[in-house]
């Protein structure tokens, strides 16, 4: 029986924003995907906050990780690609989403759920000295930092006297009071009264709690200017303020006005099917205005729109003409926290209050967030009942990693290449064995040549292509050379014609920009169709002076320009790992940001002084350092506490996460090392993609070199020393 063919991707669904409705759509898609659709989610950050728990976070009842949906883990479950960027427009003629980075992402059907903003962009000083409650991720971080550093009598100003403003003023007062501060909180409202949309009984209860906390309420006033330490009011008064927050209503994101879509007060006008005036673009949550049933901005509507949005997106992509309609309820239960673990309720004029209501609200909120804490296990591809002996062992215990984690192990590679003949041409100084082959040039300089080819480890083709280029360029930089020319090899998965063109465009635009930044030109290449996306580069470089792996001398300082741990973090992302106390998606984003840092300026500083240099890639820090030691016939001593490691990498290693290549690295290199095993030591065998440069620098030049690297925004670390031989590595736990 032939294996089932992988179906080509023929339609692009793009979710713009990571709001509540889109988060639920992603979860539903993971359990019921539509074959042939490539799903993409575009969001500026790797995690999306749940607004219902924000007051509890500000009050100190929740941890930060309790209220954020990890979009990276969610997208992995949904089989979606994540693009960490901000949408700034839509070209509806060509059907592209325009991103702040300048990239364009194609769509056949798109949905928008980007929330609202609560800032005061027209108020002088706001962007420099105040913070908006929405988008709330930035607010949560600013508040955390303020609480950690504020004085004994902090001054808080909250602009906006609606439910959100009062709730956050109460939460702020409770948090600071419970931690021993004596806060003074002031609430500003431009109308004659606060809480105008609340029932009178609910309003009285909330105002009573505000009096209990000593919150001063100023009405009929607005902020005219905001300074670092004060809010200047329109009536001339100056209100001292250490932390200024705006909760002054919700404004739509400005770029929506450039789309040509029908708007109502700046929000996207949608009908019962959640379609905008362009039937191929839908919208939900606070971004949308329900023309058939206008409602206030509230998360409950986004949550209840999600199933309708999910079904209608699937129907449009499948070419169906019948869509479902969304009819919102007329009112909803409002549970408003009062700072402490109490709440008041308001619906249809009914009012209640007390601790039991907060517990009820807490259960509702935690039940919602539990949907994103873990995901149903999807059925694995079954192995044939009849199979050759050894199939299970060859598959291994985990999926094959991408990037440099997919390399052939060091021992197997050495065995396979052992009988290759030596180079026969006189202009070849060295072939296999260093980061790049070295050839002499007629002008007396040197030409270096290398090649690299990576399986996709990240589903954003543009970012993956850029990182592949940075990774491949590492071999050129490690030789002290300047990149010159590149040949490109791209394998695309099976795609429809438009998807094929768009994916190749994204890949080639990213490669071209990255190589141009490094000073290299694309000279040609080859493309093919295969099982998965992969990108390869063959590169040349030029130099007047070459730095090899050999040449390190006893006493040299070992300098590393990037933290290690990419293999472990990316393997954990593939496994949708839970990272207690942290948000895995944020650690993945931090990992990608480090990988996205080219090394040309660092190489220009290191090459003139280094006795030996290499880049840390698939064989891990231990393997590549041992290559230097062997080529230099020297020993090495590594200070493990000094080795920089990516955020979350040690915790993930402690939980048992590792790249599929890590066991082969350990088997190949551990026999030549002396170390105490543990999570930190395990990361020495972690394969790196886009890893840093590792250089042996004269001791008397080390401090100067580190200072120059820091000045060039390339923070580097001294991690050890070259010693007298033999070529073995001692790892010190105490630094």
XYZ file of C-alpha atoms in Angstrom:
735
model
C 0.000 0.000 0.000
C 1.371 3.417 -0.949
C 1.552 6.049 1.826
C -1.067 8.784 1.708
C 0.222 11.741 -0.334
C 0.748 15.085 1.391
C -1.866 17.455 0.048
C -0.679 20.671 -1.617
C -1.479 23.984 0.046
C -3.803 25.923 -2.250
C -5.390 28.657 -0.084
C -3.981 31.203 2.364
C -5.929 32.154 5.479
C -4.341 35.035 7.393
C -5.428 35.972 10.913
C -4.331 39.529 11.644
C -3.962 39.905 15.400
C -4.029 37.542 18.335
C -7.264 38.656 20.000
C -9.614 36.358 21.897
C -11.674 35.395 18.834
C -8.583 34.481 16.826
C -7.086 32.523 19.718
C -10.227 30.414 19.874
C -10.273 30.009 16.080
C -6.688 28.719 16.215
C -7.621 26.220 18.901
C -10.629 24.992 16.923
C -8.533 24.810 13.746
C -6.024 22.552 15.475
C -8.791 20.070 16.240
C -10.507 20.444 12.858
C -8.157 21.768 10.165
C -9.226 22.285 6.575
C -7.006 20.365 4.162
C -5.144 22.472 1.609
C -5.162 25.682 3.670
C -2.015 27.420 4.914
C -2.946 29.242 8.102
C -0.933 32.271 9.215
C -1.297 34.419 12.321
C 0.341 37.853 12.390
C 0.891 39.481 15.772
C 3.549 41.874 17.109
C 4.302 39.691 20.121
C 4.479 35.959 20.848
C 1.800 36.092 23.550
C -1.646 37.692 23.753
C -3.167 38.877 27.043
C -6.601 37.880 28.307
C -8.217 41.178 29.284
C -10.617 39.676 31.825
C -7.750 38.924 34.212
C -5.881 42.216 33.842
C -7.298 43.857 37.009
C -6.352 40.728 38.961
C -2.794 40.940 37.618
C -2.506 44.627 38.530
C -3.903 43.880 41.992
C -1.346 41.079 42.485
C -3.771 38.128 42.439
C -2.338 36.609 39.256
C 1.123 36.049 37.875
C 1.960 37.510 34.508
C 2.046 34.097 32.830
C -1.462 33.362 34.170
C -3.091 35.928 31.904
C -1.230 35.477 28.614
C -2.124 33.100 25.789
C 1.052 31.659 24.288
C 0.437 32.220 20.573
C 3.559 30.281 19.581
C 2.402 27.099 21.362
C -1.130 27.634 20.109
C -0.005 28.096 16.515
C 2.107 24.939 16.693
C -1.009 23.027 17.790
C -3.064 24.627 15.015
C -0.455 23.881 12.354
C -0.191 27.620 11.688
C 2.815 29.745 10.913
C 3.475 32.722 13.187
C 4.807 36.010 11.857
C 5.918 38.254 14.726
C 5.275 41.591 13.072
C 2.683 44.357 13.077
C 0.117 44.832 10.299
C 0.037 48.351 8.886
C -2.258 48.012 5.909
C -3.969 45.792 3.356
C -3.512 45.891 -0.413
C -6.915 44.535 -1.400
C -6.186 44.602 -5.125
C -3.290 42.148 -4.834
C -4.583 40.596 -1.592
C -1.550 41.248 0.576
C -1.270 42.223 4.233
C 1.366 44.959 4.594
C 3.660 44.706 7.626
C 5.685 47.316 9.496
C 8.922 45.545 8.472
C 8.069 46.183 4.826
C 7.068 42.587 4.188
C 3.909 41.556 2.321
C 1.926 38.435 3.206
C -0.545 37.037 0.688
C -4.088 36.033 1.632
C -7.121 34.520 -0.035
C -9.268 35.074 3.058
C -8.284 37.281 5.993
C -9.682 38.062 9.422
C -8.870 41.016 11.665
C -8.913 40.893 15.467
C -6.373 43.484 16.617
C -8.169 44.982 19.587
C -8.261 48.659 20.435
C -5.978 51.265 21.950
C -6.706 53.406 24.997
C -3.922 55.921 24.674
C -4.141 59.682 24.204
C -1.963 60.227 21.127
C -3.102 63.822 20.783
C -2.057 64.777 24.318
C 1.470 66.264 24.466
C 3.875 64.096 26.445
C 1.657 61.007 26.542
C 3.870 58.709 24.471
C 6.953 59.666 26.502
C 5.588 59.735 30.037
C 2.365 57.704 30.270
C 1.082 54.248 29.445
C -2.163 53.018 27.879
C -4.144 50.165 29.390
C -4.619 48.744 25.886
C -2.800 47.061 24.353
C -2.255 45.714 27.832
C 0.966 43.716 27.417
C 3.129 46.841 27.603
C 1.047 48.172 30.510
C 1.494 44.946 32.488
C 5.274 45.101 32.102
C 5.490 48.794 32.969
C 3.342 48.267 36.073
C 5.481 45.329 37.227
C 8.617 47.443 36.960
C 6.982 50.394 38.721
C 5.792 48.335 41.684
C 9.297 46.928 42.092
C 10.942 50.373 42.242
C 8.391 52.902 43.527
C 8.764 54.809 46.771
C 6.737 54.617 49.966
C 4.064 57.100 48.809
C 3.571 56.585 45.075
C 1.296 58.908 43.130
C -0.947 57.232 40.554
C -3.131 58.996 37.982
C -5.764 57.080 36.024
C -7.348 58.923 33.100
C -10.832 57.643 32.258
C -13.765 57.131 34.600
C -15.498 54.211 32.938
C -15.672 50.699 34.338
C -12.122 49.920 33.200
C -10.650 53.054 34.749
C -12.354 52.539 38.109
C -11.487 48.834 38.171
C -7.798 49.506 37.460
C -7.659 52.382 39.958
C -9.005 50.019 42.638
C -6.568 47.297 41.591
C -3.613 49.707 41.704
C -4.555 50.986 45.147
C -4.980 47.455 46.499
C -1.658 46.211 45.135
C 0.386 49.072 46.495
C -1.397 49.111 49.851
C -0.995 45.348 50.312
C 2.756 45.691 49.749
C 3.143 48.320 52.457
C 2.999 51.498 50.366
C 0.756 54.487 51.025
C -0.478 55.298 47.509
C -2.447 58.311 46.430
C -4.585 57.431 43.429
C -6.438 60.058 41.408
C -9.081 59.258 38.785
C -9.748 61.819 36.029
C -12.985 61.948 34.025
C -13.965 64.604 31.471
C -17.721 64.014 32.002
C -19.696 65.247 35.038
C -19.730 61.756 36.600
C -17.890 58.422 36.485
C -19.432 54.999 35.776
C -22.255 56.509 33.746
C -23.091 53.176 32.067
C -23.530 51.267 35.323
C -26.707 50.663 37.252
C -27.049 52.972 40.240
C -26.598 50.220 42.819
C -23.408 48.924 41.175
C -22.131 52.465 40.836
C -22.664 53.158 44.558
C -20.800 49.988 45.562
C -17.801 50.799 43.377
C -17.632 54.413 44.544
C -17.771 53.223 48.147
C -14.763 50.962 47.526
C -12.952 53.904 45.904
C -13.531 55.975 49.051
C -12.233 53.094 51.195
C -8.960 53.215 49.272
C -8.782 56.994 49.398
C -9.087 57.373 45.626
C -9.735 60.989 44.639
C -12.127 61.471 41.697
C -11.883 64.615 39.575
C -14.655 65.135 37.011
C -15.249 67.756 34.320
C -11.522 67.840 33.583
C -9.050 66.543 31.013
C -5.293 66.131 30.753
C -3.779 68.939 28.672
C -0.161 67.807 28.941
C 1.705 64.959 30.604
C 5.164 65.371 32.067
C 7.503 62.820 33.598
C 6.299 63.647 37.111
C 2.947 65.378 36.657
C -0.283 65.672 34.711
C -1.159 69.216 33.676
C -4.940 69.634 33.600
C -6.924 71.733 31.160
C -8.123 73.982 33.988
C -4.541 74.899 34.930
C -4.072 72.594 37.883
C -0.935 70.442 38.069
C -1.354 66.941 39.457
C 1.896 65.287 40.624
C 2.073 61.762 39.201
C 4.650 58.974 39.308
C 2.632 56.588 37.109
C 0.084 57.884 34.601
C -2.351 55.457 32.988
C -4.940 56.082 30.281
C -8.122 54.005 30.162
C -9.953 56.738 28.292
C -12.182 54.801 25.961
C -11.174 52.649 23.035
C -9.735 54.036 19.842
C -9.473 51.997 16.659
C -6.047 51.381 15.185
C -5.367 54.140 12.690
C -4.266 51.969 9.766
C -7.785 50.577 9.373
C -8.754 53.888 7.776
C -6.303 53.219 4.906
C -7.912 49.922 3.863
C -10.881 51.389 2.009
C -13.202 49.161 4.040
C -16.444 50.574 5.451
C -15.911 51.972 8.957
C -18.130 53.114 11.798
C -16.334 55.578 14.090
C -13.101 54.096 12.807
C -14.044 50.464 13.519
C -14.619 47.885 10.792
C -18.294 47.617 9.937
C -19.417 43.987 9.760
C -22.746 42.308 9.179
C -24.227 39.133 10.684
C -21.658 36.887 8.903
C -18.799 39.018 10.362
C -17.768 39.993 6.821
C -16.602 43.531 6.162
C -17.496 45.442 3.004
C -14.926 43.191 1.309
C -16.386 39.651 1.549
C -12.880 38.131 1.693
C -12.047 40.053 4.893
C -13.806 39.338 8.187
C -13.427 41.000 11.557
C -14.260 40.188 15.165
C -13.798 41.411 18.699
C -13.295 45.061 19.583
C -12.031 45.768 16.053
C -15.509 45.205 14.634
C -18.710 47.226 14.758
C -21.790 45.004 14.479
C -23.936 46.991 12.067
C -26.966 44.743 12.576
C -26.760 44.783 16.383
C -24.424 47.442 17.829
C -22.934 46.483 21.188
C -20.344 47.984 23.557
C -16.734 46.775 23.351
C -16.517 43.698 25.561
C -14.553 40.462 25.438
C -17.681 38.358 25.859
C -18.740 39.195 22.307
C -15.353 38.216 20.867
C -15.542 34.850 22.629
C -19.033 34.135 21.320
C -18.179 35.304 17.807
C -15.351 32.765 17.555
C -17.389 29.667 16.541
C -19.249 31.682 13.880
C -15.981 33.158 12.619
C -14.377 29.699 12.484
C -17.217 28.168 10.480
C -17.483 31.084 8.077
C -13.725 31.163 7.383
C -13.831 27.455 6.573
C -16.882 27.918 4.344
C -15.283 30.729 2.323
C -12.055 28.758 1.866
C -14.041 25.714 0.733
C -15.944 27.786 -1.838
C -19.303 27.582 -0.062
C -21.834 30.396 -0.353
C -23.922 29.758 2.780
C -22.513 31.363 5.942
C -23.703 31.411 9.534
C -25.027 34.540 11.241
C -24.018 35.932 14.608
C -26.726 37.421 16.782
C -25.286 38.841 20.017
C -27.150 38.745 23.291
C -28.712 42.023 24.367
C -26.840 42.255 27.657
C -24.200 40.283 29.494
C -23.144 39.705 33.077
C -20.570 42.271 34.137
C -18.345 41.063 36.986
C -16.218 43.966 38.183
C -13.433 43.368 40.691
C -12.983 45.830 43.520
C -9.242 45.537 44.068
C -9.338 42.947 46.809
C -10.682 39.447 46.125
C -14.226 40.756 45.873
C -16.405 41.801 42.966
C -19.736 43.380 42.081
C -22.133 42.230 39.358
C -24.424 44.083 37.017
C -26.890 42.689 34.447
C -30.406 43.764 33.467
C -30.356 46.085 36.474
C -29.705 43.227 38.927
C -26.860 43.899 41.369
C -24.910 41.838 43.848
C -21.499 41.932 45.472
C -19.056 40.038 47.634
C -16.187 37.584 47.777
C -18.209 34.780 46.246
C -18.615 36.840 43.062
C -14.845 37.255 42.732
C -14.445 33.500 43.158
C -17.066 32.975 40.461
C -15.305 35.415 38.133
C -11.981 33.735 38.907
C -13.391 30.320 37.965
C -14.798 31.689 34.688
C -11.492 33.330 33.783
C -9.362 30.317 34.699
C -11.669 28.016 32.760
C -11.162 30.168 29.673
C -7.376 30.226 30.084
C -7.305 26.460 30.687
C -8.264 26.055 27.019
C -4.752 27.296 26.173
C -2.758 25.599 28.930
C -2.736 22.234 27.232
C -4.095 20.866 24.006
C -5.632 17.550 22.991
C -3.115 15.034 21.712
C -3.648 14.640 17.994
C -3.347 11.132 16.504
C 0.164 10.244 15.348
C 0.866 8.761 11.947
C 0.654 4.984 12.525
C 3.608 2.782 11.657
C 2.914 -0.099 9.274
C 2.171 -3.349 11.097
C 4.799 -5.042 8.971
C 8.142 -3.247 8.841
C 11.855 -3.946 8.687
C 13.759 -4.527 11.894
C 15.275 -1.269 13.124
C 12.641 1.167 11.821
C 11.613 2.297 15.322
C 15.229 2.779 16.407
C 16.011 4.807 13.271
C 13.003 7.052 13.859
C 14.233 7.844 17.366
C 12.231 9.004 20.370
C 11.341 12.471 19.021
C 10.700 14.247 15.714
C 13.749 15.293 13.723
C 14.750 18.866 14.461
C 15.208 21.437 11.723
C 18.034 23.918 11.310
C 21.453 22.681 12.401
C 19.722 20.135 14.626
C 19.165 18.100 11.442
C 22.881 17.662 10.726
C 24.494 14.261 10.444
C 26.227 13.439 13.726
C 29.967 14.122 14.006
C 31.015 10.476 14.225
C 28.904 9.376 11.257
C 30.050 12.378 9.223
C 33.725 11.600 9.890
C 33.216 7.981 8.877
C 31.474 8.960 5.655
C 34.160 11.471 4.620
C 37.207 9.519 5.759
C 38.146 8.230 2.296
C 37.679 11.398 0.255
C 40.839 12.243 -1.762
C 42.880 15.314 -0.904
C 42.406 18.408 -3.108
C 44.426 18.109 -6.338
C 44.605 21.754 -7.418
C 47.555 23.857 -6.388
C 45.508 26.935 -5.549
C 43.568 25.051 -2.838
C 45.264 25.676 0.501
C 42.767 23.628 2.518
C 39.527 21.809 1.816
C 37.502 19.890 4.422
C 38.286 20.556 8.060
C 37.817 24.275 8.556
C 34.720 26.460 8.364
C 35.367 27.137 4.675
C 37.711 25.974 1.955
C 40.633 28.351 1.288
C 41.937 29.156 -2.206
C 44.668 31.545 -3.225
C 43.842 34.487 -5.487
C 46.040 35.830 -8.284
C 46.209 39.200 -6.495
C 47.786 37.560 -3.466
C 44.664 37.480 -1.324
C 42.457 34.560 -0.423
C 39.098 33.240 -1.571
C 37.009 31.166 0.831
C 34.087 28.952 -0.132
C 31.416 27.221 1.949
C 27.939 25.755 1.674
C 25.051 25.235 4.073
C 21.541 23.854 3.706
C 18.813 23.878 6.377
C 15.447 22.202 6.804
C 12.790 24.660 7.919
C 12.667 25.010 11.696
C 10.253 27.972 11.686
C 7.130 28.251 9.561
C 7.606 31.872 8.532
C 9.409 31.482 5.161
C 10.817 35.008 5.195
C 12.330 34.797 8.666
C 13.544 31.242 8.073
C 15.330 32.340 4.886
C 16.973 35.286 6.650
C 18.180 33.069 9.481
C 19.494 30.504 6.999
C 21.541 33.237 5.345
C 22.911 34.483 8.681
C 23.765 30.907 9.631
C 25.574 30.199 6.344
C 27.431 33.519 6.439
C 28.860 32.489 9.824
C 31.406 30.268 8.046
C 32.654 33.210 5.970
C 32.834 35.550 8.959
C 34.578 32.887 11.046
C 37.421 32.838 8.480
C 37.846 36.596 8.795
C 36.582 37.061 5.230
C 34.084 39.407 3.597
C 31.119 37.713 1.886
C 31.159 38.177 -1.875
C 28.847 35.916 -3.907
C 26.060 33.433 -3.269
C 24.293 30.632 -5.094
C 20.856 29.784 -3.691
C 19.073 26.438 -3.565
C 15.406 26.408 -2.529
C 13.148 23.394 -2.143
C 9.462 24.290 -1.855
C 6.730 21.987 -0.567
C 3.837 21.177 -2.896
C 1.827 24.370 -3.348
C -0.698 25.824 -5.736
C 0.772 28.190 -8.327
C 0.055 31.402 -6.400
C 1.289 29.992 -3.090
C 4.428 28.762 -4.833
C 5.152 32.207 -6.275
C 4.432 33.971 -2.976
C 6.554 31.609 -0.883
C 9.503 31.819 -3.262
C 9.121 35.601 -3.335
C 9.233 35.788 0.465
C 12.300 33.546 0.590
C 14.217 35.371 -2.108
C 13.403 38.856 -0.807
C 14.688 37.880 2.641
C 17.829 36.247 1.242
C 18.570 39.196 -1.025
C 18.192 41.761 1.764
C 20.271 39.763 4.251
C 23.088 39.050 1.805
C 23.131 42.677 0.648
C 23.441 43.777 4.269
C 26.519 41.539 4.514
C 27.968 42.853 1.225
C 27.232 39.792 -0.933
C 25.317 39.385 -4.183
C 23.088 36.536 -5.332
C 24.722 35.176 -8.497
C 22.306 32.360 -9.340
C 20.717 29.256 -7.921
C 18.265 26.411 -8.319
C 14.725 25.654 -7.164
C 12.815 22.393 -6.828
C 9.664 20.916 -5.316
C 9.988 18.452 -2.440
C 8.497 17.259 0.805
C 9.209 20.401 2.849
C 10.703 23.868 2.701
C 14.497 23.958 2.786
C 16.998 26.647 1.805
C 20.665 26.263 0.965
C 23.463 28.700 0.159
C 26.863 28.281 -1.441
C 28.972 31.299 -0.523
C 32.301 32.813 -1.438
C 34.270 35.380 0.513
C 37.482 37.354 0.142
C 40.193 38.244 2.633
C 43.751 39.434 2.812
C 44.282 37.517 6.049
C 42.643 34.216 6.980
C 41.759 33.054 10.506
C 41.549 29.274 10.855
C 40.625 26.917 13.671
C 44.309 26.194 14.231
C 46.659 28.674 15.863
C 45.192 29.027 19.360
C 47.975 29.434 21.945
C 48.126 28.577 25.644
C 46.996 31.583 27.644
C 44.589 32.853 24.978
C 41.183 33.997 26.212
C 38.112 32.327 24.703
C 35.439 34.823 23.639
C 31.874 33.883 22.603
C 29.607 36.424 20.887
C 26.160 34.812 21.383
C 24.407 32.771 24.080
C 23.808 29.071 23.451
C 20.599 27.045 23.645
C 18.862 27.481 20.280
C 18.507 23.738 19.683
C 16.863 23.154 23.044
C 14.471 26.114 22.768
C 13.418 25.207 19.219
C 13.002 21.528 20.137
C 10.764 22.549 23.042
C 8.728 24.739 20.692
C 8.211 21.750 18.371
C 6.993 19.748 21.373
C 4.618 22.551 22.556
C 6.395 22.390 25.900
C 4.970 23.899 29.055
C 7.527 26.021 30.868
C 6.389 26.603 34.475
C 6.557 30.234 35.520
C 7.364 31.450 32.012
C 5.715 31.842 28.609
C 7.469 29.549 26.142
C 6.551 31.753 23.173
C 8.432 34.672 24.719
C 11.530 32.504 25.164
C 11.207 31.381 21.528
C 10.910 35.016 20.399
C 14.016 35.908 22.431
C 15.842 32.974 20.821
C 14.839 34.102 17.323
C 15.960 37.662 18.095
C 19.445 36.420 19.046
C 19.598 34.225 15.953
C 18.560 37.233 13.844
C 21.719 39.155 14.808
C 24.330 39.053 11.985
C 27.991 38.767 12.979
C 29.820 40.857 10.386
C 30.735 43.681 12.771
C 31.814 41.211 15.457
C 33.961 39.357 12.909
C 35.605 42.611 11.801
C 36.672 43.250 15.412
C 37.772 39.697 16.200
C 39.566 38.682 12.990
C 42.544 41.074 13.277
C 43.382 39.901 16.823
C 42.205 36.266 16.998
C 44.722 33.447 16.849
C 41.887 31.027 15.979
C 38.181 31.379 15.305
C 35.103 29.351 14.366
C 31.338 29.723 14.499
C 29.306 27.607 16.917
C 26.784 25.582 14.940
C 25.570 21.977 14.757
C 28.195 20.307 16.931
C 27.497 22.685 19.807
C 29.904 24.773 21.848
C 31.758 21.698 23.113
C 32.250 20.197 19.660
C 33.417 23.363 17.962
C 35.743 24.294 20.817
C 37.273 20.819 20.633
C 37.817 21.396 16.898
C 39.896 24.475 17.783
C 41.812 22.507 20.410
C 42.571 19.649 18.022
C 43.622 21.956 15.187
C 45.827 23.923 17.608
C 47.153 20.894 19.537
C 46.171 22.606 22.770
C 43.905 22.078 25.744
C 41.068 24.219 26.982
C 39.361 25.198 30.210
C 35.763 26.407 30.169
C 34.091 28.354 33.001
C 30.541 27.001 32.796
C 28.921 29.806 34.866
C 30.388 32.321 32.413
C 28.860 30.669 29.337
C 25.844 32.803 28.271
C 22.644 30.817 27.802
C 19.360 31.818 26.211
C 16.401 32.698 28.451
C 14.530 29.537 29.355
C 17.160 27.179 27.896
C 18.439 25.870 31.230
C 14.913 25.363 32.582
C 13.932 23.489 29.419
C 17.053 21.331 29.558
C 16.251 20.553 33.183
C 12.817 19.348 32.027
C 14.506 16.986 29.574
C 14.078 18.922 26.333
C 16.911 18.629 23.806
C 17.546 18.669 20.084
C 17.442 15.361 18.250
C 21.155 15.881 17.425
C 22.249 16.453 21.034
C 22.747 12.733 21.925
C 25.101 12.251 18.951
C 27.065 15.343 19.966
C 27.396 14.090 23.529
C 28.542 10.650 22.350
C 31.161 12.186 20.057
C 32.617 14.823 22.379
C 32.013 13.887 26.026
C 34.880 11.312 26.070
C 37.346 14.173 25.547
C 35.830 16.329 28.285
C 35.872 16.480 32.066
C 32.623 17.915 33.412
C 29.881 17.486 35.983
C 26.650 16.565 34.277
C 23.578 18.760 34.633
C 21.272 21.019 32.653
C 23.921 23.683 32.061
C 26.486 21.123 30.920
C 23.886 19.506 28.634
C 23.653 22.776 26.711
C 27.338 22.449 25.751
C 26.207 19.688 23.365
C 23.233 21.667 22.067
C 23.386 22.263 18.287
C 23.224 25.937 17.429
C 21.615 27.563 14.415
C 22.908 31.102 13.735
C 25.313 30.595 16.616
C 27.955 33.026 17.737
C 31.639 33.320 16.892
C 34.115 31.588 19.182
C 37.568 33.173 19.141
C 40.887 32.544 20.886
C 42.266 36.027 21.568
C 45.586 36.989 23.191
C 45.081 37.543 26.905
C 46.430 41.095 26.761
C 43.886 42.008 24.057
C 40.828 40.337 25.607
C 39.412 43.243 27.659
C 39.925 45.725 24.846
C 38.254 43.361 22.377
C 35.257 42.781 24.646
C 34.868 46.551 25.112
C 34.943 47.153 21.357
C 32.343 44.439 20.802
C 30.088 46.019 23.418
C 30.486 49.418 21.761
C 29.283 47.864 18.490
C 26.189 46.456 20.247
C 27.630 42.936 20.108
C 27.726 41.866 23.750
C 30.272 39.068 24.084
C 31.579 37.046 26.999
C 34.901 35.593 28.061
C 34.117 31.943 28.746
C 37.474 30.243 29.219
C 41.157 29.881 28.418
C 43.422 27.925 26.087
C 45.835 25.715 28.041
C 48.752 23.455 27.260
C 47.744 20.247 25.422
C 46.573 17.543 24.964
C 43.398 18.596 23.072
C 40.919 17.977 25.879
C 38.361 20.238 27.514
C 37.996 20.790 31.256
C 34.712 22.358 32.342
C 34.790 24.193 35.680
C 31.460 24.504 37.498
C 32.624 27.341 39.739
C 33.660 29.787 37.046
